[in-house]
Amino acid sequence: GLVPSGSSDPYGLRRATTYLIEAAWGWSGLLPAYLPLVEKVIGLYQEQGVELDVAGTVSALKDLFAARYESMLPEARHDLLQAAIVEPDRPRTVRLRLSALELVQADTELVQTATRPLNIVRAAVTKGEPIPNLSIPDLDSEEAVALLQATSEQLVPVGSAYQHEDAHALVEAIKPLQAPINRFFDSTMVMVDDARVRGARLAMLSKVGDLLLLVGDWTQVQST
């Protein structure tokens, strides 16, 4: 329970986290995420009969990493850095997302478009709306099917750019989604009365959102 505070860090966890981030940034290739490694350690402790608060540990770890980026990247715009910290335990992806978001920050229309799928799915989840497995026939919308197709077509280029840590290619690969997202929202209501149709459209938008999050959490980006 000795989480670092402003005046106390008895185990030097902030310094240790800084070293882990620097190690990831300086590595010649991709490193595994740190969170699964910590979960493995927790499992080893549990095998020895040591009871640990797993959820609390994971939450504290994420907060600790997130706080370190703010001090290690002091020149980064605050909102862009927050948008980049989608996976705090993956330092290289934080750096990649930050670079990508810095490339698109001035494109207000793209940012606004990319926030729409994320916002509506999150709002639905907050209200307790279930996100089912996607049933394409239940979409009942040509624009929805077209958006799903566009998303499928960009899976490989977006994924490739992400794996190769190419921020410019990542941005260019996500841009083709802008028009189909706008066409979908301009023509189709998501939260309809029919639960099957509503669920299918939310499931489709969830897939779109997962792809958009490889660039960052667009909802955090503030207009300038």
Short mmCIF file of C-alpha atoms in Angstrom, two decimals:
data_model
loop_
_atom_site.label_atom_id
_atom_site.label_comp_id
_atom_site.label_asym_id
_atom_site.label_seq_id
_atom_site.Cartn_x
_atom_site.Cartn_y
_atom_site.Cartn_z
CA GLY A 1 0.00 0.00 0.00
CA LEU A 2 2.99 2.34 -0.05
CA VAL A 3 2.07 4.13 -3.26
CA PRO A 4 4.47 7.02 -4.00
CA SER A 5 3.18 10.42 -2.91
CA GLY A 6 4.50 13.92 -3.32
CA SER A 7 6.65 13.63 -0.22
CA SER A 8 7.27 9.90 0.08
CA ASP A 9 8.57 7.14 -2.16
CA PRO A 10 10.26 4.71 0.24
CA TYR A 11 11.05 2.08 -2.37
CA GLY A 12 12.16 4.45 -5.12
CA LEU A 13 9.33 3.31 -7.38
CA ARG A 14 9.28 6.54 -9.39
CA ARG A 15 12.97 6.20 -10.17
CA ALA A 16 12.54 2.52 -11.04
CA THR A 17 9.64 3.33 -13.37
CA THR A 18 11.73 6.01 -15.05
CA TYR A 19 14.43 3.39 -15.70
CA LEU A 20 11.86 1.01 -17.18
CA ILE A 21 10.54 3.69 -19.54
CA GLU A 22 14.06 4.71 -20.58
CA ALA A 23 14.95 1.07 -21.16
CA ALA A 24 11.96 0.61 -23.45
CA TRP A 25 12.73 3.80 -25.37
CA GLY A 26 16.37 2.85 -25.78
CA TRP A 27 15.76 -0.78 -26.76
CA SER A 28 16.59 -1.80 -30.32
CA GLY A 29 13.29 -3.62 -30.78
CA LEU A 30 9.86 -4.00 -29.22
CA LEU A 31 9.64 -4.99 -25.58
CA PRO A 32 6.71 -6.83 -24.04
CA ALA A 33 4.26 -4.70 -22.07
CA TYR A 34 5.23 -4.33 -18.42
CA LEU A 35 1.75 -5.03 -17.01
CA PRO A 36 1.69 -8.75 -17.95
CA LEU A 37 5.13 -9.12 -16.35
CA VAL A 38 3.86 -7.57 -13.12
CA GLU A 39 0.79 -9.84 -13.22
CA LYS A 40 3.15 -12.80 -13.56
CA VAL A 41 5.05 -11.62 -10.48
CA ILE A 42 1.80 -11.24 -8.56
CA GLY A 43 0.99 -14.84 -9.47
CA LEU A 44 4.34 -16.01 -8.11
CA TYR A 45 3.67 -14.25 -4.81
CA GLN A 46 0.21 -15.81 -4.62
CA GLU A 47 1.71 -19.25 -5.17
CA GLN A 48 3.70 -18.61 -1.98
CA GLY A 49 0.58 -17.69 -0.07
CA VAL A 50 1.10 -13.94 -0.18
CA GLU A 51 -2.23 -12.18 -0.64
CA LEU A 52 -2.12 -9.10 -2.84
CA ASP A 53 -4.70 -6.66 -4.12
CA VAL A 54 -4.37 -7.44 -7.81
CA ALA A 55 -6.73 -4.74 -9.07
CA GLY A 56 -5.18 -2.16 -6.76
CA THR A 57 -1.69 -3.11 -7.88
CA VAL A 58 -2.57 -2.87 -11.56
CA SER A 59 -4.29 0.49 -11.05
CA ALA A 60 -1.34 1.87 -9.07
CA LEU A 61 1.09 0.65 -11.71
CA LYS A 62 -0.80 2.40 -14.49
CA ASP A 63 -0.98 5.63 -12.48
CA LEU A 64 2.72 5.44 -11.69
CA PHE A 65 3.71 5.05 -15.33
CA ALA A 66 1.31 7.78 -16.47
CA ALA A 67 2.75 10.24 -13.97
CA ARG A 68 6.30 9.55 -15.13
CA TYR A 69 5.56 10.52 -18.74
CA GLU A 70 4.52 13.99 -17.64
CA SER A 71 7.95 14.62 -16.12
CA MET A 72 9.91 12.81 -18.83
CA LEU A 73 8.16 14.57 -21.74
CA PRO A 74 7.89 18.13 -20.40
CA GLU A 75 7.67 19.68 -23.88
CA ALA A 76 4.61 17.64 -24.87
CA ARG A 77 1.26 19.39 -24.94
CA HIS A 78 -0.68 18.15 -21.92
CA ASP A 79 -3.83 17.05 -23.73
CA LEU A 80 -1.88 15.24 -26.44
CA LEU A 81 0.19 13.40 -23.87
CA GLN A 82 -2.94 12.33 -22.00
CA ALA A 83 -4.42 11.15 -25.30
CA ALA A 84 -1.26 9.16 -26.01
CA ILE A 85 -1.28 7.29 -22.69
CA VAL A 86 -3.73 4.61 -23.81
CA GLU A 87 -1.44 1.84 -22.58
CA PRO A 88 0.75 3.32 -19.81
CA ASP A 89 2.81 0.15 -19.46
CA ARG A 90 3.90 0.28 -23.11
CA PRO A 91 6.31 3.24 -23.24
CA ARG A 92 7.10 2.89 -26.92
CA THR A 93 3.44 3.08 -27.91
CA VAL A 94 3.03 6.20 -25.78
CA ARG A 95 5.84 7.83 -27.70
CA LEU A 96 4.40 6.62 -31.02
CA ARG A 97 0.90 7.87 -30.26
CA LEU A 98 2.22 11.23 -29.10
CA SER A 99 4.10 11.68 -32.36
CA ALA A 100 1.02 10.71 -34.37
CA LEU A 101 -1.26 13.03 -32.42
CA GLU A 102 1.16 15.91 -32.86
CA LEU A 103 0.82 15.36 -36.61
CA VAL A 104 -2.99 15.55 -36.57
CA GLN A 105 -3.64 18.07 -33.79
CA ALA A 106 -4.29 20.90 -36.26
CA ASP A 107 -6.76 18.84 -38.32
CA THR A 108 -9.82 19.79 -36.29
CA GLU A 109 -12.27 18.03 -38.59
CA LEU A 110 -10.41 14.72 -38.38
CA VAL A 111 -10.14 14.97 -34.59
CA GLN A 112 -13.84 15.72 -34.24
CA THR A 113 -14.74 12.83 -36.55
CA ALA A 114 -12.54 10.38 -34.66
CA THR A 115 -14.10 11.29 -31.32
CA ARG A 116 -17.62 10.36 -32.42
CA PRO A 117 -17.36 6.54 -32.33
CA LEU A 118 -15.39 6.64 -29.07
CA ASN A 119 -17.83 8.99 -27.35
CA ILE A 120 -21.01 7.16 -28.27
CA VAL A 121 -19.69 3.72 -27.30
CA ARG A 122 -18.35 5.00 -23.98
CA ALA A 123 -21.62 6.77 -23.22
CA ALA A 124 -23.55 3.59 -23.96
CA VAL A 125 -21.28 1.48 -21.75
CA THR A 126 -21.58 4.02 -18.93
CA LYS A 127 -25.36 3.66 -19.12
CA GLY A 128 -25.06 -0.12 -18.88
CA GLU A 129 -25.74 -0.81 -22.53
CA PRO A 130 -24.33 -4.22 -23.52
CA ILE A 131 -21.94 -4.42 -26.48
CA PRO A 132 -22.78 -7.76 -28.14
CA ASN A 133 -20.90 -9.72 -30.75
CA LEU A 134 -21.30 -8.04 -34.10
CA SER A 135 -24.13 -9.30 -36.32
CA ILE A 136 -23.73 -7.69 -39.74
CA PRO A 137 -27.35 -8.30 -40.90
CA ASP A 138 -28.60 -6.47 -37.81
CA LEU A 139 -26.76 -3.29 -38.80
CA ASP A 140 -29.65 -2.50 -41.13
CA SER A 141 -27.74 0.39 -42.72
CA GLU A 142 -25.70 0.59 -45.91
CA GLU A 143 -23.53 3.28 -44.34
CA ALA A 144 -22.86 1.05 -41.32
CA VAL A 145 -21.77 -1.82 -43.55
CA ALA A 146 -19.60 0.56 -45.57
CA LEU A 147 -17.93 1.84 -42.39
CA LEU A 148 -17.30 -1.70 -41.21
CA GLN A 149 -15.78 -2.54 -44.60
CA ALA A 150 -13.56 0.55 -44.52
CA THR A 151 -12.41 -0.38 -41.03
CA SER A 152 -11.58 -3.92 -42.15
CA GLU A 153 -9.60 -2.58 -45.11
CA GLN A 154 -7.49 -0.37 -42.84
CA LEU A 155 -6.69 -3.05 -40.28
CA VAL A 156 -3.53 -4.13 -42.06
CA PRO A 157 -2.08 -0.69 -42.93
CA VAL A 158 -2.89 0.72 -39.50
CA GLY A 159 -1.56 -2.36 -37.74
CA SER A 160 1.60 -2.37 -39.84
CA ALA A 161 2.31 1.30 -39.15
CA TYR A 162 1.70 0.69 -35.45
CA GLN A 163 4.04 -2.32 -35.35
CA HIS A 164 6.76 -0.44 -37.24
CA GLU A 165 6.30 2.62 -35.01
CA ASP A 166 5.80 4.86 -38.03
CA ALA A 167 3.72 7.80 -36.81
CA HIS A 168 3.29 9.38 -40.26
CA ALA A 169 2.14 6.11 -41.83
CA LEU A 170 -0.18 5.53 -38.88
CA VAL A 171 -1.91 8.86 -39.42
CA GLU A 172 -2.19 8.33 -43.17
CA ALA A 173 -3.67 4.86 -42.60
CA ILE A 174 -6.37 6.17 -40.27
CA LYS A 175 -7.49 9.06 -42.51
CA PRO A 176 -9.53 6.89 -44.93
CA LEU A 177 -11.97 6.25 -42.07
CA GLN A 178 -12.96 9.91 -41.83
CA ALA A 179 -15.43 10.01 -44.71
CA PRO A 180 -17.25 6.73 -43.92
CA ILE A 181 -17.53 7.68 -40.23
CA ASN A 182 -19.13 10.99 -41.16
CA ARG A 183 -21.46 9.37 -43.69
CA PHE A 184 -22.57 6.85 -41.10
CA PHE A 185 -23.38 9.42 -38.43
CA ASP A 186 -25.01 11.77 -40.93
CA SER A 187 -27.41 9.07 -42.10
CA THR A 188 -27.81 6.57 -39.28
CA MET A 189 -29.05 6.74 -35.70
CA VAL A 190 -27.22 4.45 -33.32
CA MET A 191 -29.41 4.40 -30.22
CA VAL A 192 -32.58 3.14 -31.88
CA ASP A 193 -35.38 1.33 -30.05
CA ASP A 194 -34.64 -2.05 -31.67
CA ALA A 195 -32.13 -3.67 -29.29
CA ARG A 196 -30.67 -5.95 -31.98
CA VAL A 197 -29.98 -3.07 -34.37
CA ARG A 198 -28.71 -0.84 -31.57
CA GLY A 199 -26.38 -3.56 -30.32
CA ALA A 200 -25.04 -4.30 -33.80
CA ARG A 201 -24.27 -0.65 -34.46
CA LEU A 202 -22.57 -0.23 -31.11
CA ALA A 203 -20.52 -3.38 -31.74
CA MET A 204 -19.46 -2.04 -35.13
CA LEU A 205 -18.50 1.34 -33.64
CA SER A 206 -16.55 -0.46 -30.92
CA LYS A 207 -14.41 -2.08 -33.62
CA VAL A 208 -13.90 1.31 -35.26
CA GLY A 209 -12.93 2.76 -31.90
CA ASP A 210 -10.39 0.02 -31.25
CA LEU A 211 -8.63 0.95 -34.48
CA LEU A 212 -8.78 4.67 -33.74
CA LEU A 213 -7.22 4.09 -30.32
CA LEU A 214 -4.04 2.84 -31.98
CA VAL A 215 -3.44 6.51 -32.78
CA GLY A 216 -4.64 7.69 -29.38
CA ASP A 217 -7.64 8.68 -27.32
CA TRP A 218 -8.95 11.37 -29.63
CA THR A 219 -11.51 12.48 -27.05
CA GLN A 220 -8.67 13.97 -24.98
CA VAL A 221 -7.44 16.25 -27.77
CA GLN A 222 -8.49 19.84 -27.23
CA SER A 223 -9.26 22.22 -30.08
CA THR A 224 -6.73 25.02 -30.54
#
